[in-house]
Coordinates of C-alpha atoms in Angstrom, one line a residue:
Chain A
R2 CA -50.4 222.0 170.2
K3 CA -49.5 223.5 173.7
E4 CA -51.4 222.5 176.5
V5 CA -52.6 225.3 177.5
E6 CA -53.0 228.4 174.9
Q7 CA -53.8 232.2 175.7
D8 CA -53.9 235.1 173.1
P9 CA -50.8 237.2 174.5
G10 CA -52.4 240.2 173.2
P11 CA -52.4 243.3 174.6
F12 CA -55.8 244.2 174.7
N13 CA -56.1 248.0 174.6
V14 CA -59.7 248.6 176.0
P15 CA -61.4 252.1 177.3
E16 CA -62.3 252.7 181.0
G17 CA -65.6 251.1 181.3
A18 CA -66.0 248.3 178.4
T19 CA -66.3 244.8 178.9
V20 CA -63.6 242.3 177.3
A21 CA -63.2 238.5 177.5
F22 CA -60.6 236.6 178.0
N23 CA -60.6 233.1 176.4
C24 CA -58.3 229.8 177.2
T25 CA -57.9 226.3 175.3
Y26 CA -56.3 223.7 177.8
S27 CA -55.6 220.4 175.8
N28 CA -56.4 217.6 177.9
S29 CA -60.0 216.9 178.8
A30 CA -59.4 215.1 181.2
S31 CA -58.2 218.5 183.2
Q32 CA -59.0 218.5 187.1
S33 CA -60.0 222.2 188.1
F34 CA -58.5 225.5 186.7
F35 CA -57.9 229.1 187.7
W36 CA -57.3 232.5 186.8
Y37 CA -54.3 234.5 188.1
R38 CA -53.6 238.3 188.0
Q39 CA -50.1 239.1 187.2
D40 CA -48.6 243.1 187.7
C41 CA -45.4 244.1 185.6
R42 CA -42.3 242.1 187.7
K43 CA -45.0 240.8 190.4
E44 CA -46.1 237.6 191.5
P45 CA -49.3 235.6 190.4
K46 CA -52.2 236.5 192.1
L47 CA -54.7 234.3 192.5
L48 CA -57.7 236.3 191.1
M49 CA -60.6 233.6 190.5
S50 CA -61.1 229.5 190.6
V51 CA -63.4 228.5 188.1
Y52 CA -65.8 226.3 188.8
S53 CA -68.2 224.0 186.6
S54 CA -71.5 226.0 186.7
G55 CA -69.4 229.4 185.8
N56 CA -68.8 232.3 189.0
E57 CA -68.9 235.6 189.5
D58 CA -66.9 237.8 191.9
G59 CA -68.2 240.8 191.6
R60 CA -67.0 242.5 188.2
F61 CA -65.2 239.3 186.9
T62 CA -67.3 236.9 185.1
A63 CA -65.5 233.1 185.1
Q64 CA -67.0 230.1 182.7
L65 CA -65.9 226.7 182.0
N66 CA -66.7 225.2 178.5
R67 CA -65.9 221.0 179.2
A68 CA -67.0 220.4 175.7
S69 CA -65.1 223.3 173.3
Q70 CA -62.1 222.8 176.6
Y71 CA -61.5 226.2 176.9
I72 CA -62.8 228.8 180.1
S73 CA -62.9 232.4 179.8
L74 CA -63.1 235.4 181.6
L75 CA -65.1 238.2 181.2
I76 CA -64.6 241.6 183.5
R77 CA -67.0 244.0 183.4
D78 CA -66.8 247.7 183.5
S79 CA -63.0 247.9 183.0
K80 CA -61.3 249.9 185.6
L81 CA -57.9 251.8 184.9
S82 CA -56.4 249.2 188.0
D83 CA -57.2 246.4 185.9
S84 CA -54.2 246.7 183.4
A85 CA -52.4 243.2 184.1
T86 CA -51.6 240.2 182.9
Y87 CA -53.9 237.4 183.0
L88 CA -52.7 233.9 183.4
C89 CA -54.9 231.2 182.6
V90 CA -54.0 227.9 184.9
V91 CA -55.2 224.2 184.7
N92 CA -54.7 221.4 187.1
F93 CA -54.3 218.5 184.7
G94 CA -54.8 216.2 187.7
W95 CA -52.5 213.7 189.4
H96 CA -49.7 213.3 187.4
S97 CA -47.7 209.8 187.1
G98 CA -45.2 210.5 189.8
G99 CA -47.2 211.5 192.4
Y100 CA -48.1 215.5 191.8
Q101 CA -50.8 217.3 191.0
K102 CA -49.6 218.8 187.4
V103 CA -50.8 222.2 186.8
T104 CA -49.5 224.2 183.7
F105 CA -49.5 228.0 183.1
G106 CA -50.6 229.7 180.0
T107 CA -48.2 232.2 178.8
G108 CA -50.9 235.3 179.5
T109 CA -53.2 237.8 178.1
K110 CA -52.4 241.2 178.5
L111 CA -54.8 243.7 178.9
Q112 CA -54.0 247.6 179.3
V113 CA -56.7 249.3 180.0
I114 CA -57.1 253.2 178.9
P115 CA -58.2 256.4 180.3
Chain B
E18 CA -50.6 239.0 201.7
T19 CA -50.2 235.1 200.8
G20 CA -47.9 234.6 204.1
V21 CA -45.4 233.3 201.3
T22 CA -42.2 234.7 201.6
Q23 CA -39.3 234.2 199.7
S24 CA -35.6 235.7 199.6
P25 CA -33.5 237.5 198.5
T26 CA -35.3 239.9 196.5
H27 CA -33.1 239.8 194.1
L28 CA -29.9 238.7 192.9
I29 CA -26.9 238.8 190.5
K30 CA -24.4 236.3 190.2
T31 CA -22.1 235.5 187.2
R32 CA -22.1 232.8 185.0
G33 CA -20.9 229.2 186.7
Q34 CA -21.3 230.4 190.2
Q35 CA -24.1 229.0 192.4
V36 CA -27.5 229.8 193.8
T37 CA -29.6 229.1 196.8
L38 CA -32.9 230.6 196.4
R39 CA -35.5 230.2 199.6
C40 CA -39.5 230.3 200.6
S41 CA -41.4 229.8 203.3
S42 CA -45.3 228.2 202.8
Q43 CA -48.5 229.4 204.0
S44 CA -49.4 228.2 207.3
G45 CA -51.3 225.1 207.4
H46 CA -49.4 224.8 203.9
N47 CA -47.6 221.3 203.3
T48 CA -46.7 221.3 199.2
V49 CA -44.3 224.2 197.8
S50 CA -43.8 224.4 193.7
W51 CA -40.4 226.4 192.3
Y52 CA -41.3 227.9 188.7
Q53 CA -39.4 229.8 186.6
Q54 CA -41.0 232.8 185.0
A55 CA -38.6 234.7 181.7
L56 CA -39.7 237.8 180.3
G57 CA -43.2 237.8 178.4
Q58 CA -43.4 234.3 179.4
G59 CA -45.9 231.8 181.6
P60 CA -44.2 230.7 184.8
Q61 CA -42.5 227.1 184.0
F62 CA -42.9 224.1 186.7
I63 CA -39.3 223.3 187.9
F64 CA -40.0 220.8 190.6
Q65 CA -42.2 220.2 193.9
Y66 CA -41.5 219.3 197.4
Y67 CA -44.0 217.0 199.6
R68 CA -43.4 216.2 203.1
E69 CA -39.8 216.6 202.9
E70 CA -39.5 215.4 199.2
E71 CA -39.6 215.8 195.6
N72 CA -43.0 214.0 194.2
G73 CA -42.5 216.1 190.7
R74 CA -40.5 217.6 188.6
G75 CA -40.5 219.6 185.2
N76 CA -38.1 219.9 182.0
F77 CA -35.3 221.3 184.0
P78 CA -31.5 219.8 184.5
P79 CA -30.4 217.8 187.8
R80 CA -28.5 221.1 188.3
F81 CA -32.0 222.5 189.8
S82 CA -32.2 220.6 192.8
G83 CA -34.1 222.1 196.0
L84 CA -35.0 220.5 199.5
Q85 CA -37.6 220.8 202.1
F86 CA -38.1 220.9 205.7
P87 CA -39.5 220.0 208.0
N88 CA -41.7 223.3 209.1
Y89 CA -42.2 223.3 205.0
S90 CA -40.4 225.9 203.9
S91 CA -37.9 224.9 200.9
E92 CA -34.7 225.6 198.6
L93 CA -33.9 226.1 195.1
N94 CA -30.2 225.9 194.3
V95 CA -29.0 226.3 191.0
N96 CA -25.4 224.9 190.1
A97 CA -23.4 226.0 187.4
L98 CA -25.3 228.8 186.4
E99 CA -26.0 230.1 182.7
L100 CA -27.2 233.3 181.3
D101 CA -30.7 231.8 180.4
D102 CA -31.0 231.4 184.3
S103 CA -31.8 234.6 184.4
A104 CA -35.7 234.7 185.6
L105 CA -37.8 235.3 188.2
Y106 CA -38.2 232.5 190.8
L107 CA -41.7 231.9 192.1
C108 CA -42.2 229.6 194.9
A109 CA -46.2 228.7 195.6
S110 CA -47.4 227.0 198.5
S111 CA -50.4 224.9 198.5
S112 CA -52.3 222.3 200.2
Q113 CA -52.7 218.9 198.8
Q114 CA -56.6 218.9 199.3
G115 CA -59.0 220.3 197.1
A116 CA -58.5 222.2 193.9
Y117 CA -55.1 222.5 194.2
E118 CA -55.3 226.6 195.0
Q119 CA -51.6 227.9 194.8
Y120 CA -50.4 231.0 196.2
F121 CA -47.6 232.8 195.8
G122 CA -44.2 234.7 197.1
P123 CA -43.3 237.7 195.9
G124 CA -40.3 235.7 193.7
T125 CA -36.6 236.2 193.7
R126 CA -35.2 238.2 190.7
L127 CA -31.9 236.1 189.7
T128 CA -29.6 237.7 186.9
V129 CA -26.7 235.9 185.8
T130 CA -23.8 238.2 183.7

């Protein structure tokens, strides 16, 4: 089982739709969680950190479910500019080598259609 | 903008050659991580530098090596290039404090022919 798993998509949704992505992780002791957005041939950009209580930033809502070991990202009122790949990132905490082990999912591709 | 810079932006090398990629971290960040991202994949962790020492490495062979300088900038060196080394190389800057959010530079796209 992969440490971080995402549905690669693509998710093709019309403008104005609501879309949700899930990401599952393997280690229940994981420390922190993030969603990054990556445009084609560009670097990943931090979209949101995911907190235990859930958090919202405008049209974007992130949730954490520790019991089922997944995080989710909800995008409301999708815009054409939301078209990108969304990467789930899990910080598994301090590794025996003395660093914080961060693992990326392979990403979920979203295409918002006019 | 994250304040993380990388150079060069693009590079074409021949199999067997050596390459050095550079990264300047964001002000106030003392940790640099390097990632390799192949087309259609998520970034794969190569190694991390903290206070000028490598303190973590992913599943990459020793021909991938690096350095971190006193100003926290960093280099990634790859020897004996192979065709499969063609990828986007990303540098991420972070602090060891807090939730460990990472901020990426624009990347270097390496093509090995």
